[in-house]
XYZ file of C-alpha atoms in Angstrom:
683
model
C 80.903 84.450 84.884
C 77.462 84.037 86.459
C 77.781 81.577 89.302
C 75.241 78.689 89.324
C 73.798 79.813 92.678
C 73.170 83.274 91.267
C 71.833 81.983 87.936
C 69.351 79.689 89.683
C 67.978 82.535 91.790
C 67.537 84.796 88.759
C 65.822 82.070 86.715
C 63.430 81.520 89.609
C 62.776 85.248 89.717
C 62.084 85.386 85.963
C 59.591 82.525 86.257
C 57.817 84.264 89.139
C 57.532 87.486 87.130
C 56.146 85.704 84.084
C 53.455 84.101 86.214
C 52.418 87.517 87.559
C 52.093 89.251 84.171
C 48.300 89.549 83.960
C 47.933 90.753 87.546
C 50.730 93.275 87.218
C 49.591 94.737 83.883
C 46.051 95.135 85.260
C 47.391 97.014 88.294
C 49.629 99.274 86.204
C 46.724 100.258 83.947
C 44.971 101.679 87.024
C 47.907 103.927 87.967
C 46.990 107.354 86.627
C 50.522 108.729 86.956
C 51.879 105.881 84.842
C 49.208 106.143 82.147
C 49.880 109.886 81.948
C 53.377 109.058 80.657
C 51.832 107.880 77.376
C 49.233 110.529 76.421
C 49.202 109.585 72.717
C 48.285 105.942 73.323
C 44.826 104.487 73.880
C 44.261 102.097 76.776
C 44.505 99.141 74.376
C 47.750 100.427 72.883
C 49.166 101.134 76.331
C 48.315 97.601 77.455
C 50.004 96.131 74.366
C 53.071 98.287 74.906
C 53.295 97.289 78.593
C 53.038 93.588 77.687
C 55.890 93.831 75.186
C 58.115 95.749 77.585
C 57.286 93.442 80.467
C 58.146 90.313 78.463
C 61.571 91.732 77.683
C 61.998 92.853 81.271
C 61.332 89.281 82.488
C 63.805 87.879 79.974
C 66.485 90.315 81.111
C 65.861 89.482 84.765
C 66.077 85.742 84.100
C 69.500 86.218 82.541
C 70.752 88.188 85.536
C 71.368 91.294 83.400
C 68.714 93.949 83.894
C 70.870 96.266 81.763
C 69.819 94.215 78.715
C 66.318 95.648 79.062
C 67.647 99.217 79.191
C 69.746 98.533 76.076
C 66.732 97.166 74.209
C 64.672 100.239 75.146
C 67.424 102.481 73.803
C 67.560 100.550 70.522
C 63.828 101.138 69.976
C 64.236 104.919 69.741
C 62.225 106.097 66.724
C 59.672 103.262 66.790
C 56.353 105.006 67.514
C 54.844 101.944 69.140
C 57.681 101.064 71.507
C 59.860 104.152 71.765
C 60.278 105.544 75.284
C 62.350 108.439 76.551
C 64.986 107.812 79.209
C 62.626 109.258 81.831
C 59.686 107.104 80.699
C 61.722 103.886 80.614
C 63.162 104.666 84.057
C 59.712 105.121 85.593
C 58.369 102.034 83.852
C 61.315 99.993 85.156
C 60.632 101.310 88.654
C 57.015 100.211 88.343
C 58.097 96.690 87.361
C 60.631 96.514 90.200
C 58.111 97.752 92.756
C 56.034 94.659 92.062
C 58.801 92.469 93.485
C 57.813 93.420 97.053
C 55.761 90.209 97.582
C 58.937 88.141 97.098
C 60.425 86.813 100.302
C 63.896 86.853 98.761
C 64.690 90.393 99.878
C 68.174 90.185 98.371
C 66.539 90.196 94.920
C 65.068 93.597 95.631
C 68.457 95.002 96.639
C 70.031 93.493 93.532
C 67.305 95.021 91.368
C 67.855 98.425 92.952
C 71.565 98.344 92.072
C 70.821 97.052 88.563
C 68.313 99.836 88.061
C 70.848 102.430 89.233
C 73.358 100.987 86.761
C 70.779 101.129 83.960
C 70.112 104.804 84.735
C 73.834 105.563 84.650
C 74.113 103.768 81.307
C 71.271 105.872 79.882
C 72.890 109.090 81.078
C 76.216 107.950 79.629
C 74.568 107.231 76.280
C 73.158 110.758 76.181
C 76.588 112.258 76.920
C 78.211 110.185 74.187
C 75.557 111.346 71.743
C 76.167 114.984 72.681
C 79.901 114.597 72.088
C 79.333 112.857 68.742
C 77.383 115.859 67.487
C 80.292 118.218 68.181
C 83.331 116.143 67.221
C 84.651 118.513 64.555
C 84.175 121.573 66.769
C 85.867 119.830 69.714
C 88.893 118.875 67.603
C 89.207 122.344 66.037
C 88.809 124.232 69.329
C 91.274 121.977 71.182
C 94.109 122.181 68.647
C 93.538 125.835 67.743
C 93.837 126.982 71.370
C 96.648 124.518 72.094
C 98.805 125.895 69.279
C 98.192 129.507 70.324
C 100.011 128.892 73.603
C 103.274 127.717 72.078
C 105.906 128.504 69.496
C 104.570 126.770 66.393
C 108.102 125.690 65.423
C 108.203 123.447 68.482
C 104.963 121.649 67.591
C 103.771 119.292 64.851
C 101.743 120.697 62.005
C 98.449 121.932 63.498
C 96.352 120.495 60.681
C 97.894 117.028 61.166
C 97.341 117.198 64.904
C 93.740 118.302 64.437
C 93.093 115.508 61.922
C 94.522 112.907 64.321
C 92.311 114.140 67.163
C 89.299 114.153 64.846
C 89.979 110.533 63.832
C 90.427 109.592 67.491
C 87.001 110.974 68.454
C 85.311 109.478 65.379
C 86.829 106.039 65.990
C 85.835 106.246 69.653
C 82.221 107.021 68.775
C 82.055 104.371 66.018
C 83.430 101.703 68.356
C 80.767 102.460 70.949
C 78.055 102.354 68.266
C 79.205 98.843 67.354
C 78.930 97.748 70.988
C 75.576 99.047 72.292
C 75.741 96.522 75.145
C 79.174 97.679 76.283
C 79.831 97.937 80.044
C 79.818 101.327 81.719
C 83.603 101.397 81.874
C 84.214 100.877 78.143
C 83.987 104.510 76.875
C 86.815 105.574 79.182
C 89.027 102.560 78.463
C 88.468 102.808 74.723
C 89.435 106.480 74.804
C 92.704 105.600 76.585
C 93.523 103.025 73.912
C 92.721 105.279 70.961
C 94.535 108.277 72.454
C 97.678 106.169 72.740
C 97.445 104.947 69.137
C 96.304 108.152 67.410
C 98.282 110.770 69.358
C 100.821 109.423 71.841
C 102.349 106.982 69.357
C 102.446 109.506 66.497
C 103.655 112.721 68.175
C 106.702 112.934 70.507
C 105.596 116.036 72.409
C 107.166 117.183 75.671
C 105.442 116.389 78.985
C 104.143 119.920 79.479
C 102.794 120.032 75.930
C 100.879 116.794 76.457
C 99.389 118.166 79.663
C 98.345 121.357 77.925
C 96.699 119.425 75.089
C 94.742 117.285 77.558
C 93.546 120.325 79.510
C 92.384 122.017 76.299
C 90.559 118.821 75.309
C 88.973 118.546 78.759
C 87.599 122.067 78.373
C 86.300 121.473 74.840
C 84.580 118.193 75.787
C 82.768 119.880 78.645
C 81.145 122.303 76.227
C 81.813 125.272 78.474
C 81.781 127.677 75.524
C 78.136 126.803 74.855
C 77.037 127.308 78.453
C 75.203 130.507 79.251
C 74.032 129.429 82.700
C 75.668 130.228 86.018
C 75.739 126.543 86.926
C 78.623 125.394 84.721
C 78.844 121.605 84.325
C 81.603 119.992 86.365
C 82.364 116.919 84.290
C 81.676 114.697 81.317
C 81.893 111.001 80.507
C 85.639 111.200 79.750
C 86.700 113.184 82.844
C 88.341 110.177 84.531
C 90.035 109.064 81.317
C 91.571 112.511 80.761
C 92.643 112.670 84.402
C 94.353 109.296 83.992
C 96.179 110.505 80.867
C 97.203 113.729 82.604
C 98.696 111.713 85.470
C 100.522 109.509 82.947
C 102.226 112.331 81.005
C 105.610 111.884 82.789
C 105.541 108.226 81.663
C 104.576 108.973 78.048
C 108.170 108.537 76.704
C 108.347 105.113 78.329
C 104.856 104.146 77.130
C 105.834 105.138 73.567
C 108.880 102.907 73.953
C 106.660 100.047 75.138
C 104.409 100.563 72.101
C 107.306 100.516 69.633
C 109.643 97.955 71.219
C 107.597 95.622 73.455
C 103.986 95.356 72.287
C 104.794 94.185 68.721
C 106.007 90.882 70.242
C 102.414 90.141 71.336
C 101.062 90.355 67.781
C 101.483 86.569 67.364
C 98.660 86.031 69.856
C 95.048 85.820 68.701
C 93.796 88.118 71.462
C 94.172 91.895 71.989
C 96.684 91.414 74.784
C 98.848 94.315 73.647
C 95.921 96.733 74.041
C 95.117 95.296 77.459
C 98.709 95.822 78.614
C 98.677 99.374 77.268
C 95.457 100.301 79.096
C 96.588 98.628 82.332
C 99.884 100.537 82.183
C 98.035 103.859 81.850
C 95.560 103.061 84.644
C 98.367 102.356 87.131
C 99.338 106.039 87.046
C 96.055 107.170 88.664
C 94.712 104.100 90.504
C 92.078 105.640 92.817
C 89.746 106.934 90.117
C 86.252 105.538 89.655
C 87.373 104.446 86.171
C 90.023 102.168 87.680
C 87.658 100.603 90.225
C 84.998 99.931 87.581
C 87.693 98.447 85.364
C 88.609 95.947 88.084
C 84.949 95.099 88.725
C 84.230 94.556 85.020
C 87.187 92.319 84.115
C 85.941 89.395 82.027
C 87.780 86.561 83.727
C 86.107 83.920 81.570
C 87.701 85.456 78.478
C 91.197 85.391 79.918
C 90.791 81.950 81.455
C 89.907 80.557 78.027
C 93.333 81.617 76.758
C 95.296 79.602 79.295
C 95.472 76.284 77.412
C 96.037 77.478 73.860
C 98.278 80.509 74.299
C 100.068 80.364 77.646
C 103.391 79.188 76.202
C 103.248 81.748 73.394
C 102.438 84.485 75.904
C 105.461 83.645 78.063
C 107.685 83.791 74.981
C 106.221 87.196 74.104
C 106.869 88.423 77.662
C 110.502 87.307 77.424
C 111.105 89.029 74.078
C 109.356 92.209 75.229
C 111.499 92.419 78.371
C 114.668 91.783 76.397
C 113.827 94.606 73.972
C 113.041 97.054 76.789
C 116.172 96.139 78.753
C 118.327 96.866 75.713
C 116.668 100.255 75.324
C 117.029 100.981 79.048
C 120.761 100.219 78.986
C 121.245 102.576 76.048
C 119.295 105.427 77.654
C 121.019 105.919 80.999
C 120.440 109.667 80.995
C 116.854 109.552 79.782
C 113.605 109.863 81.714
C 113.060 106.103 81.390
C 113.900 104.458 84.708
C 113.775 101.226 86.646
C 110.470 102.191 88.297
C 108.773 102.354 84.916
C 110.145 98.921 84.041
C 108.700 97.648 87.301
C 105.284 99.012 86.259
C 105.451 97.065 83.013
C 106.522 93.961 84.944
C 103.534 94.426 87.256
C 100.954 94.598 84.448
C 102.470 91.488 82.832
C 102.220 89.706 86.188
C 98.585 90.808 86.495
C 97.875 89.345 83.064
C 99.457 86.028 84.035
C 97.290 85.943 87.163
C 94.134 86.455 85.126
C 95.024 83.571 82.850
C 96.126 81.325 85.744
C 93.131 82.085 87.972
C 90.875 79.197 86.982
C 93.710 76.655 87.204
C 94.535 77.932 90.670
C 90.879 77.728 91.692
C 90.650 74.148 90.408
C 93.681 73.167 92.473
C 92.470 74.929 95.600
C 89.031 73.439 95.087
C 90.385 69.915 95.436
C 90.207 70.447 99.163
C 86.698 69.410 100.169
C 84.443 71.651 102.180
C 84.116 70.889 105.914
C 81.449 68.254 106.434
C 79.045 70.556 108.264
C 78.995 73.180 105.510
C 77.079 73.479 102.272
C 79.511 72.400 99.533
C 78.086 74.723 96.844
C 78.313 77.742 99.101
C 81.873 76.916 100.141
C 83.015 76.630 96.547
C 81.138 79.765 95.501
C 82.858 81.879 98.183
C 86.223 80.346 97.313
C 85.640 81.081 93.628
C 84.712 84.745 94.195
C 87.704 85.329 96.471
C 90.041 83.649 93.980
C 88.703 85.801 91.142
C 89.115 88.970 93.222
C 92.771 88.150 93.844
C 93.203 87.592 90.107
C 92.095 91.134 89.251
C 94.682 93.072 91.262
C 97.763 92.747 93.458
C 96.453 95.454 95.821
C 94.733 93.765 98.811
C 92.350 96.674 99.470
C 91.177 96.798 95.850
C 90.785 93.006 95.841
C 88.562 93.260 98.929
C 86.402 95.850 97.155
C 86.060 93.624 94.084
C 85.122 90.637 96.279
C 82.628 92.723 98.275
C 80.926 93.984 95.110
C 80.557 90.613 93.371
C 79.704 88.712 96.545
C 76.952 91.176 97.461
C 75.413 91.067 93.984
C 75.762 87.338 93.272
C 75.851 85.453 96.558
C 74.422 87.808 99.160
C 72.550 86.004 101.953
C 69.195 84.542 101.014
C 67.415 84.423 104.363
C 65.213 81.504 103.318
C 68.156 79.148 102.711
C 69.357 77.234 105.780
C 73.033 77.342 104.827
C 73.105 81.025 105.782
C 72.478 79.918 109.333
C 76.016 78.506 109.132
C 77.756 81.839 108.768
C 79.805 81.383 111.935
C 81.003 77.911 110.925
C 81.697 79.050 107.370
C 83.710 82.022 108.586
C 85.763 79.868 110.969
C 86.478 77.369 108.190
C 87.566 80.131 105.831
C 89.863 81.704 108.414
C 91.671 78.364 108.828
C 91.763 77.698 105.113
C 95.014 75.935 104.198
C 96.677 74.286 101.212
C 98.124 70.800 101.363
C 100.054 71.278 98.126
C 103.552 72.739 98.640
C 103.431 74.706 95.389
C 104.842 78.209 95.939
C 102.210 79.599 93.590
C 99.342 78.114 95.600
C 100.813 79.346 98.882
C 101.038 82.903 97.495
C 97.445 82.767 96.261
C 96.236 81.304 99.562
C 97.762 84.171 101.531
C 96.183 86.747 99.220
C 92.800 85.013 99.522
C 93.060 84.909 103.311
C 93.478 88.691 103.398
C 90.119 88.975 101.641
C 88.435 86.381 103.801
C 89.393 88.299 106.951
C 86.692 90.725 105.860
C 84.186 87.967 105.034
C 82.277 88.044 108.311
C 81.909 91.852 108.169
C 80.625 91.708 104.587
C 78.109 88.964 105.418
C 76.809 90.796 108.474
C 76.320 93.992 106.448
C 74.343 92.056 103.849
C 72.225 90.387 106.539
C 71.410 93.696 108.214
C 70.546 95.226 104.877
C 68.241 92.350 103.916
C 66.479 92.356 107.287
C 65.894 96.090 107.668
C 66.212 98.005 104.432
C 65.493 96.300 101.135
C 61.685 96.261 101.298
C 61.512 99.967 102.146
C 63.900 100.846 99.330
C 61.915 99.077 96.647
C 58.669 100.571 97.970
C 60.214 104.019 97.548
C 60.591 103.453 93.818
C 56.868 103.113 93.121
C 55.240 105.626 90.769
C 54.102 108.814 92.480
C 53.691 112.439 91.535
C 57.018 114.078 90.685
C 57.083 116.146 93.891
C 56.301 113.167 96.108
C 58.794 111.056 94.195
C 61.602 113.540 94.820
C 60.799 113.756 98.520
C 60.649 109.960 98.768
C 64.030 109.509 97.090
C 65.561 112.071 99.447
C 63.916 110.301 102.371
C 65.794 107.120 101.514
C 69.325 108.524 101.325
C 70.349 106.467 104.362
C 68.742 103.362 102.854
C 70.832 103.847 99.725
C 73.847 104.413 101.965
C 73.216 100.994 103.521
C 73.023 99.352 100.085
C 76.226 101.019 98.914
C 77.890 100.094 102.209
C 77.307 96.464 101.198
C 78.458 96.866 97.602
C 81.442 99.157 98.055
C 83.826 100.342 100.732
C 82.388 102.724 103.369
C 84.344 105.596 101.768
C 82.804 104.915 98.364
C 79.332 104.650 99.951
C 79.823 108.094 101.502
C 80.890 109.581 98.153
C 77.772 108.243 96.441
C 75.576 109.614 99.237
C 77.308 113.000 98.898
C 76.400 113.033 95.201
C 72.777 112.293 96.097
C 72.785 115.144 98.615
C 74.308 117.445 95.984
C 71.475 116.600 93.584
C 69.013 117.440 96.355
C 70.570 120.887 96.802
C 70.752 121.467 93.049
C 67.040 120.721 92.833
C 66.483 123.516 95.376
C 68.951 125.924 93.821
C 66.643 128.873 94.409
C 67.478 128.858 98.113
C 70.111 126.434 99.319
C 70.348 127.893 102.820
C 66.739 126.984 103.642
C 67.290 123.313 102.763
C 69.273 121.831 105.617
C 71.154 118.648 104.721
C 71.656 117.734 108.381
C 67.886 117.696 108.935
C 67.418 115.687 105.731
C 69.922 113.025 106.825
C 68.516 112.879 110.365
C 65.014 112.412 108.987
C 66.218 109.674 106.648
C 68.171 107.975 109.451
C 65.059 108.007 111.630
C 63.259 105.905 109.015
C 65.949 103.257 109.417
C 66.572 103.808 113.133
C 66.394 100.108 114.001
C 69.018 99.167 111.438
C 71.261 102.132 112.277
C 71.070 101.485 116.023
C 71.963 97.811 115.655
C 74.634 98.075 112.961
C 77.788 99.753 114.271
C 79.454 99.661 110.865
C 76.611 101.642 109.332
C 76.732 104.063 112.268
C 80.352 104.809 111.400
C 79.539 105.279 107.716
C 76.622 107.560 108.553
C 78.880 109.615 110.839
C 81.360 109.991 107.975
C 78.541 111.259 105.745
C 77.290 113.743 108.325
C 80.831 115.090 108.778
C 81.104 115.574 105.002
C 77.829 117.508 104.531
C 79.484 120.963 104.731
C 81.652 119.912 101.772
C 78.566 119.100 99.705
C 76.965 122.457 100.437
C 80.213 124.267 99.616
C 80.637 122.365 96.341
C 77.125 123.162 95.135
C 77.500 126.831 96.056
C 80.807 126.969 94.194
C 79.275 125.439 91.062
C 76.376 127.870 91.118
C 78.457 130.991 91.789
C 81.386 130.176 89.519
C 80.551 132.747 86.862
C 80.312 135.496 89.493
C 83.565 134.388 91.124
C 85.397 134.470 87.796
C 84.119 138.000 87.155
C 85.407 139.064 90.580
C 88.784 137.507 89.785
C 89.033 139.447 86.519
C 88.204 142.697 88.341
C 90.761 141.958 91.092
C 93.429 141.044 88.547
C 92.880 144.262 86.601
C 92.884 146.395 89.747
C 95.757 144.838 91.692
C 98.044 143.665 88.876
C 97.395 146.078 86.040
C 101.074 146.123 85.025
C 101.228 142.352 84.516
C 97.868 142.361 82.721
C 99.080 145.117 80.428
C 102.137 143.081 79.424
C 100.124 139.919 78.806
C 98.162 139.301 75.629
C 94.394 138.886 75.626
C 94.586 135.207 74.620
C 97.048 134.476 77.426
C 94.747 136.071 79.995
C 91.785 134.123 78.650
C 93.775 130.882 78.757
C 94.918 131.519 82.339
C 91.384 132.269 83.524
C 90.193 129.024 81.954
C 92.868 127.135 83.875
C 91.708 128.699 87.122
C 88.096 127.934 86.225
C 89.020 124.308 85.522
C 90.655 124.006 88.950
C 87.503 125.367 90.593
C 85.277 123.058 88.569
C 87.285 120.012 89.596
C 87.366 121.001 93.269
C 83.585 121.569 93.172
C 83.213 118.112 91.656
C 85.411 116.675 94.414
C 83.451 118.402 97.170
C 80.179 117.042 95.768
C 81.427 113.455 95.971
C 83.832 112.718 93.104
C 86.986 112.630 95.259
C 87.978 111.058 98.581
C 90.098 114.074 99.544
C 89.004 117.425 98.027
C 92.111 119.179 99.370
C 94.379 116.651 97.683
C 92.314 117.087 94.505
C 93.008 120.823 94.554
C 96.741 120.249 95.069
C 96.854 117.612 92.291
C 95.116 119.776 89.691
C 97.081 122.863 90.679
C 100.392 121.038 90.234
C 99.451 119.511 86.877
C 98.133 122.793 85.533
C 101.349 124.541 86.557
C 103.436 121.839 84.902
C 101.380 122.146 81.722
C 101.474 125.956 81.591
C 104.047 127.586 79.347
C 106.771 129.595 81.111
C 105.526 132.923 79.747
C 102.019 132.317 81.173
C 102.940 130.705 84.497
C 103.454 133.979 86.364
C 99.893 135.073 85.628
C 98.523 131.701 86.799
C 100.466 132.003 90.069
C 99.072 135.486 90.670
C 95.506 134.268 90.123
C 95.953 131.321 92.476
C 97.386 133.617 95.145
C 94.393 135.963 95.078
C 91.770 133.260 94.753
C 91.328 132.188 98.428
C 90.126 135.583 99.674
C 87.706 135.945 96.762
C 86.261 132.505 97.507
C 85.909 133.233 101.216
C 84.096 136.458 100.342
C 81.654 134.616 98.043
C 81.254 131.268 99.811
C 81.939 132.007 103.446
C 84.756 131.313 105.884
C 84.387 127.530 105.463
C 85.953 127.854 101.999
C 89.319 128.814 103.484
C 89.995 125.233 104.551
C 89.887 123.939 100.982
C 91.323 126.831 99.000
C 94.831 127.596 100.118
C 96.862 126.795 96.985
C 100.566 126.301 97.667
C 102.055 128.636 95.087
């Protein structure tokens, strides 16, 4: 739901942009670097093309969804007059955004920067999906062929049936995304979870270890490692988080199959896909700290669920009751099975979450009956109350709810320095801290307490937004103006701390540090010829100097910056690991042959190859974690090691243990002594 305050600001922005069209187009036509992007077009054709793109850009901005422009650009692929590559559209969008500098509403510039980053991620995601779609048959064949080689075929379903099911899964996944070109960034991962459950989990009662092995084989095939001849092996793909979630859920697969057969059919009487929502939510709870889970919470369409409250609430409660009755009967008859009370509690939790989504607007309406304090702006009071209420509706975890509130508040309601009601921050914060409910309803009291936990962070979030607007936003948008490629790269690197400040507003400090680590990793990858001569500490210090006033005044940002500086050795180590992986694997093969020739001689060639791939996958994931994909790289190593061991067949596990034992010294030899801290597998 776009809040009226946010919608009004975006409509005002769209009107401003429309009024500036002639001036802007004239300026862009004099930028040689921009004109060079379209060598096949005359000046007249370039002007016409810019006018068409700019009109759509203004329309997208007015709606508050800059991603609509990126989607339209993608749909024009193949049209000679309008078609732009991802790189061209990105630079053109930057040129449009750079023109917003004259606006006094600095928040708009920060919002545009985040929207542009999201549009870039969507374009990259689209390219990855297209790459996967071109290899679907090969991915399915490679996954099942190698999966079946590791096990006694008598213990597995027919390989051709399994391969056909996986093929249908990937085809349905791709076709669904084609039908929803405007889908949110989180949809590919969630849709894969849903289709995996229906096509494979529901149809094949494999053992836990077999499921883990299948997922690992699929992870490898999706990454396209077989087609990579470069030393820098890719460390992930657009389904990495989804596969990690499924791998974490494998111990719960028997229970989830039971839910699909016994509980979810009771929701078929409803007109909405509630059963699929419950299924996805149940899977996500098994690995809650992934980026997929956070984006899922941020993208929940509360309007959709709120619309169901009047027409289907009674039917939903009846479905809940019947589903619980069916599961309880199964639980009582399976006392010695892997299904346990904890798994029932997980199902109860996702049903409770669903009820909260549907109840959220009713709760807000009741809470909203309490008028705002006389000295405060009524619209602002209700807007903050609404956003906090919606954040509570998305999750029962207070820390995740705070992150959801922070994200939506910073993008929709962040301080507009021109509006006088933001001079009332102190009064607003005091009023929110003493927020109470006259009604004695237990439900309202529970919601109030959850909302108050969020509002304890309100003052911090507002102050971060104010500091960002006062010190950073103008410089950030200036950095996005068209320059030569070399200058552009240096400028983007120069503004790492500025981006850190933006992400510190939108996300938690930990998430802001992870995103900055990824940016630093890209910087090192761009200078892969000689990493040692490109000092990240100097880069960050130089960037911090550009924002010295903001950094010196904002203690919260100082802490976040210190966290980033402490994590820089991890970034360097992760990039070096990615680049030297092929060499490290060759050293491991040599060591294995030299030190454990007897074991190697007793093990088949395919088993050795499979084991080495498992080790390589561990290293790829730890490199990804070091570069910014994980909060705790050491925990990431332990998690992947444990799941790979659980998924490895008994006859191959000894070889995997041997490899993991010898790996630390090889890594220290290749990467330096700093690698020892992260690579001490507990075998």
